[in-house]
Coordinates of C-alpha atoms and ligand atoms in Angstrom, one line a residue:
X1 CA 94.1 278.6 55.8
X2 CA 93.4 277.7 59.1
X3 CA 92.7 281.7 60.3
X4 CA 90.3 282.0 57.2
X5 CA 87.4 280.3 59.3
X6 CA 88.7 282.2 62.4
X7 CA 90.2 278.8 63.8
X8 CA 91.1 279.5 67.7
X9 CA 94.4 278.2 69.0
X10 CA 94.6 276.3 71.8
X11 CA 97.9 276.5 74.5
X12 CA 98.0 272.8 73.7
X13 CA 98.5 273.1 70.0
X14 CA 95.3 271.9 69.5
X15 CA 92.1 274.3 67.8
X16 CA 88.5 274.9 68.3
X17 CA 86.9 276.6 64.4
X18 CA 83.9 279.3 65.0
X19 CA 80.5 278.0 64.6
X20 CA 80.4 278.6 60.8
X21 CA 83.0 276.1 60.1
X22 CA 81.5 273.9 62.4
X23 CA 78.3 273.7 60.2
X24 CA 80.7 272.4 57.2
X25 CA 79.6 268.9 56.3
X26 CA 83.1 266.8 56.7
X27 CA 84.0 263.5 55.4
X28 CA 86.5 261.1 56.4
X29 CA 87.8 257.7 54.5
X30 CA 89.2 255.1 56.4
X31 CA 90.2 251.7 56.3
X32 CA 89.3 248.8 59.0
X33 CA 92.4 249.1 61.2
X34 CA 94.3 246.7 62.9
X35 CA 97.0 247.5 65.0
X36 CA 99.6 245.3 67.0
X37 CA 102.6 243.4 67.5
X38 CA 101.4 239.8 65.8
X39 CA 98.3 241.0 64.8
X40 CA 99.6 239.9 61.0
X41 CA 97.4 237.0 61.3
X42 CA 94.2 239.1 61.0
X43 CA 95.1 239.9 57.7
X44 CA 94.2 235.7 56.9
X45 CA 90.9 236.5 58.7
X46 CA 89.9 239.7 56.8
X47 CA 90.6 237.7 53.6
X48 CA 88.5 234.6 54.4
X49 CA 85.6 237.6 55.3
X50 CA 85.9 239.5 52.4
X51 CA 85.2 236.1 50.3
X52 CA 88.3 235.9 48.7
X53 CA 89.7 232.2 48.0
X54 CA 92.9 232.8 45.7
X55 CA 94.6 235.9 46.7
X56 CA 97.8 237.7 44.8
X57 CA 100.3 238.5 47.4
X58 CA 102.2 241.7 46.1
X59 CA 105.1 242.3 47.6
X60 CA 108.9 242.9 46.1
X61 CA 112.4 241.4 46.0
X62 CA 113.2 242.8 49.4
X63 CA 110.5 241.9 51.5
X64 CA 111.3 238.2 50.3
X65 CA 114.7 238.1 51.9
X66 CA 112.6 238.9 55.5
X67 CA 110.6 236.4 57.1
X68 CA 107.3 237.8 56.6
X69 CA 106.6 236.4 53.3
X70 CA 106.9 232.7 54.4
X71 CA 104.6 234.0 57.9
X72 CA 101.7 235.8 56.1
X73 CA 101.7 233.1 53.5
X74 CA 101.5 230.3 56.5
X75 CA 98.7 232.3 57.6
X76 CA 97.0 232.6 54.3
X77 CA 97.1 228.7 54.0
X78 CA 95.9 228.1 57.5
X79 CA 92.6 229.3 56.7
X80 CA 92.3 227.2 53.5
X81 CA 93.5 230.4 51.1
X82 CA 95.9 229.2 48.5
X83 CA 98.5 232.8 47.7
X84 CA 99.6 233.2 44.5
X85 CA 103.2 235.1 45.3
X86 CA 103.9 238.3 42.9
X87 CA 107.2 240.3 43.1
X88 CA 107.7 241.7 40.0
X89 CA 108.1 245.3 40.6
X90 CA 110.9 248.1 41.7
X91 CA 110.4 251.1 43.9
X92 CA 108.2 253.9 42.3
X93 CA 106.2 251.0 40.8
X94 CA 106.2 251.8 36.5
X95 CA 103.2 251.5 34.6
X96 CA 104.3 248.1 32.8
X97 CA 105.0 246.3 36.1
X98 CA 101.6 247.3 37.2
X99 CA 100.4 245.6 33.6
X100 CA 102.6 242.4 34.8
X101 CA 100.8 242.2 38.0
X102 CA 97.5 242.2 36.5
X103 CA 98.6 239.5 34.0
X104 CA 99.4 237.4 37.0
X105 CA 96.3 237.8 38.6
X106 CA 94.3 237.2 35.8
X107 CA 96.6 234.2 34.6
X108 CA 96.4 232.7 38.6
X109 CA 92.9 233.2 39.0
X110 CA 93.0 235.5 41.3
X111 CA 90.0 237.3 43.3
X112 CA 91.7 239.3 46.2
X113 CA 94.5 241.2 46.8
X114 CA 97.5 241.2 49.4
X115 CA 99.8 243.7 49.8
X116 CA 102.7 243.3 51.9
X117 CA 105.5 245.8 52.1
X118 CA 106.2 249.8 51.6
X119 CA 104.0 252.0 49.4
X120 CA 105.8 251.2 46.3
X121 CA 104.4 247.6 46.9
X122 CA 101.1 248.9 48.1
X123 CA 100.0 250.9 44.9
X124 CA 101.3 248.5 42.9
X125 CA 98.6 246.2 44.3
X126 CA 96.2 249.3 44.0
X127 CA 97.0 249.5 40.3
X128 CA 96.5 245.9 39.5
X129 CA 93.1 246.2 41.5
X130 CA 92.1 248.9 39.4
X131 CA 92.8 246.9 36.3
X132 CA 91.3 243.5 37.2
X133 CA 88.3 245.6 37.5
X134 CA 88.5 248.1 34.9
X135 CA 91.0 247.0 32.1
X136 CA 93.2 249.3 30.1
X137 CA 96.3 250.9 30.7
X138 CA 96.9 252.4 34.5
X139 CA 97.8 255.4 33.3
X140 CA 93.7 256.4 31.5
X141 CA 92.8 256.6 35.2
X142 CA 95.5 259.4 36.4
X143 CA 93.1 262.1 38.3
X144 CA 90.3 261.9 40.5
X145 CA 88.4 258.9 40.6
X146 CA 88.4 258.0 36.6
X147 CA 88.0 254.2 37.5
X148 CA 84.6 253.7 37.6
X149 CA 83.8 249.9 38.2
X150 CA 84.4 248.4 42.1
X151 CA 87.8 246.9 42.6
X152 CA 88.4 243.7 44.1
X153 CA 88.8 243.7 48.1
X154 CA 92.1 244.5 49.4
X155 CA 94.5 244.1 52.3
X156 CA 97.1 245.3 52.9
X157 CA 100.4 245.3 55.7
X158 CA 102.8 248.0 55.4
X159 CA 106.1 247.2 56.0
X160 CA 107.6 250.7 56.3
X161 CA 106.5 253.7 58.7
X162 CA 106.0 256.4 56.0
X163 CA 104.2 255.9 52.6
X164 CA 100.7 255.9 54.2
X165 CA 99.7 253.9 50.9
X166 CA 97.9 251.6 53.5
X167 CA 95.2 254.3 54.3
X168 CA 94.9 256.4 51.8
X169 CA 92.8 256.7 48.6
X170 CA 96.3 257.5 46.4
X171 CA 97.9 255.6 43.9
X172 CA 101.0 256.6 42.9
X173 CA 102.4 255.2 39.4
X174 CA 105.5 256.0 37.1
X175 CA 104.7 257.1 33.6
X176 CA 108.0 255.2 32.2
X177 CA 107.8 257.1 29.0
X178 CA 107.2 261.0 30.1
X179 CA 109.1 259.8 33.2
X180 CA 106.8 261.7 35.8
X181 CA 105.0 260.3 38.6
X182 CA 100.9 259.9 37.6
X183 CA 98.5 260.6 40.9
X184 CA 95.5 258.4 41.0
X185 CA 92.7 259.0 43.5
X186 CA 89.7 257.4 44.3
X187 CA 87.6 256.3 47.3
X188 CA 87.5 253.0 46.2
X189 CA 91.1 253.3 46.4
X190 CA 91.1 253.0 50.3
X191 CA 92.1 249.7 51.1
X192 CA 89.3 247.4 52.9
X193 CA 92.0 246.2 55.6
X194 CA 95.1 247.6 56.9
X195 CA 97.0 245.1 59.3
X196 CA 99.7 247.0 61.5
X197 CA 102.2 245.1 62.5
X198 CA 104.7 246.8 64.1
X199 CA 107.2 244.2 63.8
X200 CA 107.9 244.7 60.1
X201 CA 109.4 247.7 60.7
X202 CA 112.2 246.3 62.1
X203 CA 113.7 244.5 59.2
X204 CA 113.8 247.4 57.1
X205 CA 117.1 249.1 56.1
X206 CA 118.2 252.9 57.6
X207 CA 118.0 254.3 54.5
X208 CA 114.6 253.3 53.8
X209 CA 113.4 253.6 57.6
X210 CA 114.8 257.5 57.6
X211 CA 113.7 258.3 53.6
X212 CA 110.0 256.9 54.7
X213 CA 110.1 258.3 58.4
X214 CA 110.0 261.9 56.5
X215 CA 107.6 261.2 54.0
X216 CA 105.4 260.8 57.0
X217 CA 106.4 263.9 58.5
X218 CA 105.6 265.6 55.1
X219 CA 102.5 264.1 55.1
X220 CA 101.2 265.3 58.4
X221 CA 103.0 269.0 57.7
X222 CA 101.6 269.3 54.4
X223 CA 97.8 268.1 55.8
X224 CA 97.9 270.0 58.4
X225 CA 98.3 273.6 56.8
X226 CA 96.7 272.3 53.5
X227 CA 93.6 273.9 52.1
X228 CA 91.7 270.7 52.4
X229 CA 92.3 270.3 56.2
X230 CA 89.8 269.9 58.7
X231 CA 88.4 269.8 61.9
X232 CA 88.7 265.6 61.3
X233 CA 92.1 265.5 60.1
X234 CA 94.4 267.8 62.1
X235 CA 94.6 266.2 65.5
X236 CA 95.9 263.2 63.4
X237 CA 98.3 265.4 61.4
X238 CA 99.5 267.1 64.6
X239 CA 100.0 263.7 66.2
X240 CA 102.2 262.6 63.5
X241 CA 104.2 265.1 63.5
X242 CA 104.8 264.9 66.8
X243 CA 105.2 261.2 67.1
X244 CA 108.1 261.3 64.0
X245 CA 109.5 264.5 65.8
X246 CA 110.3 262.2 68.7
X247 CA 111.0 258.6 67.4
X248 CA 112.3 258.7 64.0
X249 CA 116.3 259.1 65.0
X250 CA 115.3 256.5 67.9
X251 CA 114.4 254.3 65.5
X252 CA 117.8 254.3 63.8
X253 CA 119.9 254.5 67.2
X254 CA 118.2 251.6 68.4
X255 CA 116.9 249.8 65.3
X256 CA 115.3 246.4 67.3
X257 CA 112.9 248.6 69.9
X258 CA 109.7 247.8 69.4
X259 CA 108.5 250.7 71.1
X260 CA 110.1 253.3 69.2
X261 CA 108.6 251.1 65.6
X262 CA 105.1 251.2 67.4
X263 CA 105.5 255.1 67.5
X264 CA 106.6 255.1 64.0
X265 CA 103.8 252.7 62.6
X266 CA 101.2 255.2 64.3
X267 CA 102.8 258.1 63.1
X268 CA 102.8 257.0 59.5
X269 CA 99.4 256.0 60.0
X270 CA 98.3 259.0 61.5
X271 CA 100.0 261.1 58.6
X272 CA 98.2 259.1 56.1
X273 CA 94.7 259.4 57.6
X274 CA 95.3 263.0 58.0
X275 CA 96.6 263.5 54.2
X276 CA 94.3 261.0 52.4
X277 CA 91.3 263.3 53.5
X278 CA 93.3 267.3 53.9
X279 CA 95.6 266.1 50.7
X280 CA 99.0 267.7 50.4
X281 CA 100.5 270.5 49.1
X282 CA 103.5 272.0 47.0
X283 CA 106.5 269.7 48.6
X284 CA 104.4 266.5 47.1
X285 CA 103.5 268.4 43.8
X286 CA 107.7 269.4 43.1
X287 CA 108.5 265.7 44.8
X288 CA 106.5 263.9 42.3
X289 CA 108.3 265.4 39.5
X290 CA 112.1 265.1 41.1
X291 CA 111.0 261.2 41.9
X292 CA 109.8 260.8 38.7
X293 CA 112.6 262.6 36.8
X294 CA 115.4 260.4 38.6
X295 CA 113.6 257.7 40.4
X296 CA 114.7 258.7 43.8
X297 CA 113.7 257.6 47.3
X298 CA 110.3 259.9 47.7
X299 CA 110.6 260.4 51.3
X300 CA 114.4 261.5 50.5
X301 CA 113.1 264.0 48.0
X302 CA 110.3 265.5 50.5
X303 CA 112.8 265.8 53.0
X304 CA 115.2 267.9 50.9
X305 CA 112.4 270.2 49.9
X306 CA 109.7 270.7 52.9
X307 CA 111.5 273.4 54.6
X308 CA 111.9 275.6 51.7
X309 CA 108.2 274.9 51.0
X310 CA 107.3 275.7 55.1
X311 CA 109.0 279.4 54.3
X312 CA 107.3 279.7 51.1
X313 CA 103.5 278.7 52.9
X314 CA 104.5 280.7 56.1
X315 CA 104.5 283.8 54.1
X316 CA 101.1 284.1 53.6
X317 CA 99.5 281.6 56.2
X318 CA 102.3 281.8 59.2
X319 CA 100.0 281.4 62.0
X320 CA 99.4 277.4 60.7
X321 CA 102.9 276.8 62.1
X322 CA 102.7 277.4 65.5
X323 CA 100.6 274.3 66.4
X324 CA 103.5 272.5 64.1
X325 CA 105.8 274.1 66.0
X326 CA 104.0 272.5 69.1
X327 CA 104.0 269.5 68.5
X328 CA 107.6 269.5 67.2
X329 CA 108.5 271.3 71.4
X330 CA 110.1 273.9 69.7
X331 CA 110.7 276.8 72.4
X332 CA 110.2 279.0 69.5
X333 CA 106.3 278.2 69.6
X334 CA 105.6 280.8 71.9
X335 CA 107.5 283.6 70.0
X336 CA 105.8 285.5 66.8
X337 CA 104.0 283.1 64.5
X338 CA 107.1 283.8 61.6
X339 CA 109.5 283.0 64.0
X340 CA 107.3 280.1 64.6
X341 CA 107.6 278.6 61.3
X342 CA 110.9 279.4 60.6
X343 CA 111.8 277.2 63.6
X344 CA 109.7 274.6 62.2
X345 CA 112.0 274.6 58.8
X346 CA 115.0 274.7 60.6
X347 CA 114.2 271.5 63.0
X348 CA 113.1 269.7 59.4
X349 CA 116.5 270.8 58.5
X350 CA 118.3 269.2 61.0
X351 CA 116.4 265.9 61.1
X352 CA 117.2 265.2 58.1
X353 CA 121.1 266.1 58.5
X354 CA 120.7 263.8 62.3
X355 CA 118.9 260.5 59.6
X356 CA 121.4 261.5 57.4
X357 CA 120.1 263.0 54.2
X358 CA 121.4 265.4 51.4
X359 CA 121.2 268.7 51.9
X360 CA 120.0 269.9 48.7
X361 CA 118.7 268.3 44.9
X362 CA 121.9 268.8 43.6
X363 CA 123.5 266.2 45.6
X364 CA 120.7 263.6 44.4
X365 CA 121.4 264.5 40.6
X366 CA 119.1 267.5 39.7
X367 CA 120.7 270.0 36.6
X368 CA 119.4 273.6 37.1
X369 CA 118.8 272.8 33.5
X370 CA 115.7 270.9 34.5
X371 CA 114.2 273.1 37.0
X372 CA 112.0 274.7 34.4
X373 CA 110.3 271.1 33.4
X374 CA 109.8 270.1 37.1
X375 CA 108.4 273.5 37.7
X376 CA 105.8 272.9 34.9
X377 CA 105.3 269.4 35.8
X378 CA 104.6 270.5 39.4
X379 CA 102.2 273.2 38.5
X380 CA 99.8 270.4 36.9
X381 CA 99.8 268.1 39.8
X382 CA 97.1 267.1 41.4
X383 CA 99.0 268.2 45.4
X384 CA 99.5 271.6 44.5
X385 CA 95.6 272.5 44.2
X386 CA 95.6 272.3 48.1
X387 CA 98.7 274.1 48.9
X388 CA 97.5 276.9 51.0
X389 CA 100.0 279.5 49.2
X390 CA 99.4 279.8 45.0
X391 CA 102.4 279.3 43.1
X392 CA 103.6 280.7 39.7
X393 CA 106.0 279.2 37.8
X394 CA 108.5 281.4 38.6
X395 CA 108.0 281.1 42.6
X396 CA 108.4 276.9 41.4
X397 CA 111.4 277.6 40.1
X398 CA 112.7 279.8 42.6
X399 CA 111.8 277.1 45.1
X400 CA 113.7 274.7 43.2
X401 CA 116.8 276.6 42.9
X402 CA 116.6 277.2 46.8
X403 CA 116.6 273.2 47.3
X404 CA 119.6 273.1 44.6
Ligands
FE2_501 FE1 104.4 261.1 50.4

């Protein structure tokens, strides 16, 4: 909690921590960033410098109706590469398509990977990376970092403004037959390369540009007040709250600005440098299970639940708001902290109504009859260590029914 090491708050929304925390020794995983309009062509570079001759392309069924397949794979050949294409996997990637993957890169020869398109896409290509290296099944390596041999390099190009898959050392995988999502995580896990290009964004449909626009804003919420945050990670946290705050509904009004995608690429970014090194919290941990249960859009999911989750954290740890609130240029940010946060929930609230989302889980298909089994599957994942409020299962379900 961010008053626990007497953290001072700046007008600006912004903090300075008290010498103690100061002395903490901080880490902070990154990727090699490149970010641009056209810069996709680096991505052809990084490959050639990493040593990689034959790379697997992993991308999906909807990123090969866009242009940028043809485009990255022109690039790839331009520089003597020779892609092997893979698109053999659905949203929330499952733990047998992440086995089919791996059989095409070992069956191709393969000895890099490419990922181009939205997180599903992007820990798919993490998974088969693990795997080419490690063998097995994906799911023996679900926890912190179980795979123990290096992974072959990897690229990747997101093509949505959300997952922050491209960043972070997560790896996200459905367990088909318990039906839950598993959480891998890992340094190696951070890709070698991410490649921005802003202009991937724009071929993406609403839906997916709104459900992934609040995963992002989750992301940088949830890292922000999260028990893991630090000096390093809450500038970027702030920033992507502030940036999705601002140009997410642009986006959709005016879905061929660049400028508005350019915002949205660094939010997403942003969010995912800030949550790869805070982690999450509780909206993740009871997302996971709801995603997993029904296979739903996970930004979709995050939406429905982060504002009950902000009342339930703002309880104990209200004054980790106001700087949200800040960023989001609420007026409320210079009322009392509680008022504060509860201004922050409501403005979740109503972006998600403006990007039009359901209101509640009920609408996406969730029984009360299976709150108690998401409330136990939440409870053991790996997000809700870091959520800065403990939760019974009770206070779960409760928090479930709430979102119903
Ligand atoms: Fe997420």
């Amino acid at each position: 909690m961010h008053t626990d090491h007497a953290a001072v708050m700046l007008g600006t929304g912004t903090r300075v921590s008290d010498p103690a925390s100061r002395r903490r020794v901080l880490k902070f995983q990154a990727p090699e960033i490149v970010f641009g309009e056209h810069s996709m062509i680096e991505a052809a570079y990084s490959v050639g410098r990493l040593g990689g001759r034959r790379p697997l392309l992993v991308t999906d069924a909807g990123l090969l109706s866009t242009p940028w397949v043809d485009e990255l794979a022109g690039h790839l050949r331009s520089q003597g590469l020779a892609p092997h294409i893979w698109s053999g996997l659905t949203p929330n990637p499952k733990d047998h398509e992440v086995a089919a993957g791996h059989r095409a890169y070992r069956e191709n020869g393969c000895d890099v990977l490419i990922a181009l398109g939205g997180g599903s896409v992007i820990d798919a290509a993490k998974g088969i990376a693990i795997l080419a290296a490690n063998g097995g099944d994906i799911l023996d390596y679900e926890g912190i970092d179980r795979a123990d041999l290096p992974i072959p390099p990897l690229v990747v190009l997101p093509s949505t403004a959300g997952s922050g898959a491209d960043v972070s050392q997560f790896c996200v995988v459905t367990d088909t037959a318990r039906r839950t999502k598993i959480t891998i995580i890992g340094r190696s896990l951070v890709p070698d390369v991410t490649v921005v290009d802003p202009r991937l964004l724009t071929t993406m449909p609403t839906e997916l540009a709104a459900a992934t626009g609040l995963d992002a804003l989750t992301h940088g919420i949830e890292a922000f007040v999260s028990l893991g945050h630090n000096e390093l990670t809450d500038h970027h946290a702030l920033r992507s709250v502030a940036l999705v705050t601002r140009n997410l509904l642009r986006t959709m009004e005016e879905p061929a600005s660049i400028l508005h995608r350019t915002a949205m690429a660094q939010a997403a970014l942003e969010a995912g440098m800030a949550f790869s090194n805070a982690i999450l919290g509780a909206a993740h941990a009871m997302s996971h299970q709801v995603g997993g249960m029904l296979d739903l859009p996970h930004g979709v999911v995050n939406g429905v639940l982060l504002p009950h989750v902000v009342r339930f954290n703002a309880v104990v740890d209200p004054e980790s708001f106001v700087p949200v609130a800040v960023a989001m240029d609420l007026p409320e940010q210079t009322a009392a902290p509680v008022e504060a946060a509860a201004a922050v929930a409501r403005r979740i609230e109503r972006l998600c109504a403006d990007v039009g989302i359901p209101s509640g889980l009920a609408a996406l298909g969730v029984l009360d009859a299976d709150v108690p089994r998401l409330a136990a599957g939440a409870l053991q994942d790996a997000c809700m260590s870091t959520n800065p409020r403990a939760a019974d299962a009770a206070e779960i379900e409760a928090l479930f029914r709430a979102a119903m």
